[in-house]
Short mmCIF file of C-alpha atoms and ligand atoms in Angstrom, two decimals:
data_model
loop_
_atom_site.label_atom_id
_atom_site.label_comp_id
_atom_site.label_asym_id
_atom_site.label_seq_id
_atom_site.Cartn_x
_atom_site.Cartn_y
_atom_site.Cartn_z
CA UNK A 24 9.28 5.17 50.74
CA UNK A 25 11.23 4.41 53.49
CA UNK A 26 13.80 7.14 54.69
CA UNK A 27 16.90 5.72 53.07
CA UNK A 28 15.72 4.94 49.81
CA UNK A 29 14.32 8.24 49.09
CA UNK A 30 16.71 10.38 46.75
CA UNK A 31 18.69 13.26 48.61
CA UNK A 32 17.85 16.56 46.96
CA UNK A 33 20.26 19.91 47.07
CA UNK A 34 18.39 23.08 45.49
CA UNK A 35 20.45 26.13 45.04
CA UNK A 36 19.12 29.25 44.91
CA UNK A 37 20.16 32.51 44.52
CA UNK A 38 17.03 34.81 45.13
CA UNK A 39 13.34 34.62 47.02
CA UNK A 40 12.89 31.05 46.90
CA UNK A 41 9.52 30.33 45.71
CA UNK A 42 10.31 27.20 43.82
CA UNK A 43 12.61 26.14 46.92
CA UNK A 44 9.27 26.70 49.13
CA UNK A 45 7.24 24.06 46.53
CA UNK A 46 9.78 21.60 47.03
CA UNK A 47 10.40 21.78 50.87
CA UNK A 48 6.48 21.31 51.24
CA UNK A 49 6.22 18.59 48.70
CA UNK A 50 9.60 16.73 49.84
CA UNK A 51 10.13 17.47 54.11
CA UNK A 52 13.47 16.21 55.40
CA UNK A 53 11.30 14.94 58.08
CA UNK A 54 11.82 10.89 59.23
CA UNK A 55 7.70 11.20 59.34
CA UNK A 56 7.54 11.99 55.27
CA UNK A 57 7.11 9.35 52.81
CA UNK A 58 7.59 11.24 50.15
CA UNK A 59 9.99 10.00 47.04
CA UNK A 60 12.48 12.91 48.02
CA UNK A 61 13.94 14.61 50.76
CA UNK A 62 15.70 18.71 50.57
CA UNK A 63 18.19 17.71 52.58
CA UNK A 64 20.48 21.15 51.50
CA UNK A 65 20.17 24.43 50.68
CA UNK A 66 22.80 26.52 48.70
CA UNK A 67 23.05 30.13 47.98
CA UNK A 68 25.88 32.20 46.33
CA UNK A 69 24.83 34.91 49.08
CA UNK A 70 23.93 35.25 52.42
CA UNK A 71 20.47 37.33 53.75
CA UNK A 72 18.63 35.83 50.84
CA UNK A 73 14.90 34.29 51.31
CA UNK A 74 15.45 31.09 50.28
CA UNK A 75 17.94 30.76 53.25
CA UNK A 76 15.08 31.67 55.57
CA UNK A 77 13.41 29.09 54.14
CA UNK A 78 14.88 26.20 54.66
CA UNK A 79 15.71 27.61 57.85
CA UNK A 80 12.33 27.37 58.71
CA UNK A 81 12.25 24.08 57.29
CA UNK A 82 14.86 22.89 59.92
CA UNK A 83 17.36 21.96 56.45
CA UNK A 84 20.53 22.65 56.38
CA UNK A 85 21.57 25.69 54.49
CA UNK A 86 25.00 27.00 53.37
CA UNK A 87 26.33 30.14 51.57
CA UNK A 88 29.13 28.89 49.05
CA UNK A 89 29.89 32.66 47.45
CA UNK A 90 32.07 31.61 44.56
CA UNK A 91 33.77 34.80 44.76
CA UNK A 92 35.52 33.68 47.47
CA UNK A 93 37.47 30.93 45.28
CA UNK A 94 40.94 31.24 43.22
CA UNK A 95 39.32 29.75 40.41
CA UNK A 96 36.11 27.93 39.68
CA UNK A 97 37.23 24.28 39.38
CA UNK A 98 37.97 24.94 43.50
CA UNK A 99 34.80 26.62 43.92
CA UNK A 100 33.33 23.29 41.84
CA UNK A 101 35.24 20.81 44.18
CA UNK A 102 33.75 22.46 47.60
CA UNK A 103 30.39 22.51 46.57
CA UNK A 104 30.99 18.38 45.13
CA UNK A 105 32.60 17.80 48.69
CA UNK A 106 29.52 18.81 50.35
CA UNK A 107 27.05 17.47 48.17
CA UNK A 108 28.79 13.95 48.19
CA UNK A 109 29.53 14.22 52.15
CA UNK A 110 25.22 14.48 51.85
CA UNK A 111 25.05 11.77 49.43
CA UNK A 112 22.98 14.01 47.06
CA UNK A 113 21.38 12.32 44.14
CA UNK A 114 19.83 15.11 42.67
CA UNK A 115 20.89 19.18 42.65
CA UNK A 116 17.66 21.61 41.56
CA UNK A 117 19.07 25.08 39.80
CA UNK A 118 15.35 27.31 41.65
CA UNK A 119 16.53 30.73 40.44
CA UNK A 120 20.68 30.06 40.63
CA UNK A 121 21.93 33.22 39.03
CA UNK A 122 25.66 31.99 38.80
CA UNK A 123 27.75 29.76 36.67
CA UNK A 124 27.92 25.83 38.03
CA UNK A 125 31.55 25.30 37.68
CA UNK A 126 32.13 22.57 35.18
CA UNK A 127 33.27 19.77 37.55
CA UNK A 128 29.93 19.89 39.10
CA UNK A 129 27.87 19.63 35.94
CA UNK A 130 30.54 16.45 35.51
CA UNK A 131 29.72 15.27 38.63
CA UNK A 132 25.98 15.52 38.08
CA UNK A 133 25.76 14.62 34.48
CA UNK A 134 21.85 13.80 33.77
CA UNK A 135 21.77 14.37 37.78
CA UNK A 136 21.50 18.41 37.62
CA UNK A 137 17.89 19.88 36.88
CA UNK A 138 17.13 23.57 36.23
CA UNK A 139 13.49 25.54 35.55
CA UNK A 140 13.72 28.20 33.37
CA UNK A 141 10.96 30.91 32.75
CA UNK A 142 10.02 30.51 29.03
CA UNK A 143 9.49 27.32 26.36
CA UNK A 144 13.22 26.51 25.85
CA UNK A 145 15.19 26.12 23.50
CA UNK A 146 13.74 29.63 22.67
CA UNK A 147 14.42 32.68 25.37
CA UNK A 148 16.95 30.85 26.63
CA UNK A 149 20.81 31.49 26.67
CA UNK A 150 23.45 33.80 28.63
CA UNK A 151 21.99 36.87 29.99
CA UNK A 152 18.55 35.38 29.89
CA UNK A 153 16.68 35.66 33.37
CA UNK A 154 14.39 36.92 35.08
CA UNK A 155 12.13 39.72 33.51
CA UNK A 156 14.78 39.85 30.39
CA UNK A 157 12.86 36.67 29.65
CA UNK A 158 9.55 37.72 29.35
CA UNK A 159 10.34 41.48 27.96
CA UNK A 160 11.91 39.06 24.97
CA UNK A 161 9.10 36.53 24.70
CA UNK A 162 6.37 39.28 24.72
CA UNK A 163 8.52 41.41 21.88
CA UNK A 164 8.42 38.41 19.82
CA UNK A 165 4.92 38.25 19.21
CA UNK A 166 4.63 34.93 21.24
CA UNK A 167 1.18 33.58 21.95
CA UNK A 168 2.32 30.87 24.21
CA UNK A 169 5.13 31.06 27.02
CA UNK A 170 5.79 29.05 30.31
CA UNK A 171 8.67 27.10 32.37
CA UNK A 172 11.18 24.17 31.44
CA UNK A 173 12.38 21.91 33.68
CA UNK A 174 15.80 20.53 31.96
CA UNK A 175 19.40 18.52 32.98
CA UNK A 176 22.00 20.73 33.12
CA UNK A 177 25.08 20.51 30.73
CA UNK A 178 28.03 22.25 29.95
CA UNK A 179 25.97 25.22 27.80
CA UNK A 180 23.18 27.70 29.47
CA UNK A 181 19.35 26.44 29.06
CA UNK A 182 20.71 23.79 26.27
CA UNK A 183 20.10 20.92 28.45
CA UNK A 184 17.64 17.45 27.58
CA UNK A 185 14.65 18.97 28.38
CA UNK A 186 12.52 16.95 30.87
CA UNK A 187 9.23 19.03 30.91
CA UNK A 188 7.45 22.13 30.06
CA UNK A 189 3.80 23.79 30.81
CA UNK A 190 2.24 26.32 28.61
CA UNK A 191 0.67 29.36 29.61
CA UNK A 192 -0.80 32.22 27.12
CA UNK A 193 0.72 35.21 26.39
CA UNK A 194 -1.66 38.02 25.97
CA UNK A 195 -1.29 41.34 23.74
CA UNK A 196 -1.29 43.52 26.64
CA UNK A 197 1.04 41.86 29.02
CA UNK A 198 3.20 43.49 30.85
CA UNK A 199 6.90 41.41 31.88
CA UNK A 200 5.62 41.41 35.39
CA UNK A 201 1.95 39.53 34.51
CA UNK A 202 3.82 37.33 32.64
CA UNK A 203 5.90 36.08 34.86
CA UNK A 204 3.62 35.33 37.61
CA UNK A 205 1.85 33.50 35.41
CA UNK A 206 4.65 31.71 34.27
CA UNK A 207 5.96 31.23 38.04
CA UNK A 208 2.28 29.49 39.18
CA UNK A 209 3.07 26.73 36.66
CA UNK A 210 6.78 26.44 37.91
CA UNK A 211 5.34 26.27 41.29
CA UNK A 212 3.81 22.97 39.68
CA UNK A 213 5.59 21.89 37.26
CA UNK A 214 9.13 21.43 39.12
CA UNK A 215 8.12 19.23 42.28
CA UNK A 216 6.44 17.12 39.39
CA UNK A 217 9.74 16.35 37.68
CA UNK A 218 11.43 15.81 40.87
CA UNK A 219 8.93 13.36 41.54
CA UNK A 220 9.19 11.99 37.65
CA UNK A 221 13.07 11.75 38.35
CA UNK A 222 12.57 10.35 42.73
CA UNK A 223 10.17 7.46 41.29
CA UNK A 224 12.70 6.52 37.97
CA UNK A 225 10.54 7.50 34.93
CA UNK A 226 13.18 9.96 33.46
CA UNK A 227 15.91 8.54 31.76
CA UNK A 228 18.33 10.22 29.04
CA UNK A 229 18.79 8.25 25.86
CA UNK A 230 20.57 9.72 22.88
CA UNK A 231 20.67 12.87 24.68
CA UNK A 232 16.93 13.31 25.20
CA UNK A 233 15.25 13.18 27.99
CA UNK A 234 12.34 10.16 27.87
CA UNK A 235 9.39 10.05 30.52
CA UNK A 236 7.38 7.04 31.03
CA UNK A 237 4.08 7.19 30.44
CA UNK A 238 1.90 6.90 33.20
C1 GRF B 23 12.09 31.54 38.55
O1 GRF B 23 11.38 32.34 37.63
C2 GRF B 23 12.90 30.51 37.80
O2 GRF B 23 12.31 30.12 36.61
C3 GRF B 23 14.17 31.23 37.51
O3 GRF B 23 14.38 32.05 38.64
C4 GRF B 23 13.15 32.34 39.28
C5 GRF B 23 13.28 31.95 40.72
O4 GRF B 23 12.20 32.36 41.48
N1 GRF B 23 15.22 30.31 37.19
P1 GRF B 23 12.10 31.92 43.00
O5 GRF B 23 13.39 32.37 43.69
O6 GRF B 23 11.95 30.44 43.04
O7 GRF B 23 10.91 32.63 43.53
#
């Protein structure tokens, strides 16, 4: 895959970064990769956070957009689709993006827009679900089986076409925390796989589903 043809990634990320890390090993902005994908941008809602560090370290460019900072969020929307067309992003990655996407940017990035969520969606999902809210909930339901979503992004929380999912068991005993790290060592996986799926064309969106070819 030769350096222009590979599809420019943005991840935002609000938090750690852990899911930024898979993807910046997996897909280098390096002229030496040949990868199906190149980060080429970081974005955070706040500064000092780890995933910043990250793709510092990872010599890609990185910018706090704090939409706090906006009069309202259509011009918080229109800076952040300014910079990601100036890039000539094809493809923005929600890692662990606590805020809202303003609505011109899930316009913008219609079936373009990916997000992983902790738990088998369309269950556990919704406003106010994240991080260990998610598992507390999944585990108080009785659940046997949990794990991450990878899913486009429209207009309502975690209601996207989902694009891919991995189970992991849920045991009696769990606590949130065990959970979740189990959950999070499939999202390590699962997510550069769908960015991947989407890089090399086998995800498309009919009927508002998402399909994936068969390998
Ligand atoms: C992950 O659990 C992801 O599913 C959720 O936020 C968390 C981000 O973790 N959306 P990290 O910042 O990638 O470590």
């Amino acid at each position: 895959m030769d350096k222009k043809s590979a599809l420019k990634v943005a991840v935002m990320a609000s938090g750690g970064g852990t899911n930024l890390q898979c993807l910046l090993d997996r897909f280098p902005d390096s002229d030496s990769s040949d990868a199906a994908a190149r980060v080429v941008l970081v974005v955070s809602n706040r500064p000092g956070v780890g995933a910043l560090d990250r793709a510092g370290r990872a010599n890609v460019r990185a910018e706090v957009v704090n939409p706090d900072e906006f009069d309202t969020p259509g011009q918080f929307g229109e800076s952040l689709n300014s910079l990601f067309s100036g890039m000539g992003v094809g493809l923005v990655v929600l890692a662990g993006y606590l805020k809202k996407v303003p609505e011109n940017v899930v316009a913008a990035y219609s079936n373009r827009m990916i997000n992983i969520h902790p738990a088998l969606l369309p269950s556990f999902g919704g406003k106010g679900m994240y991080g260990r809210r998610v598992h507390e909930a999944v585990i108080a339901s009785g659940a046997k089986l949990s794990g991450p979503t990878v899913h486009y992004v429209n207009e309502e929380y975690d209601r996207g076409p989902i694009i891919a999912q991995r189970p992991v068991p849920v045991y009696h005993d769990d606590t949130p925390e065990e959970l979740a790290s189990r959950v999070l060592e499939k999202e390590h996986e699962l997510l550069p796989e769908v960015v991947e799926m989407i890089a090399t064309g086998r995800v498309e969106v009919v009927d508002g589903r998402a399909q994936v070819k068969r390998d």
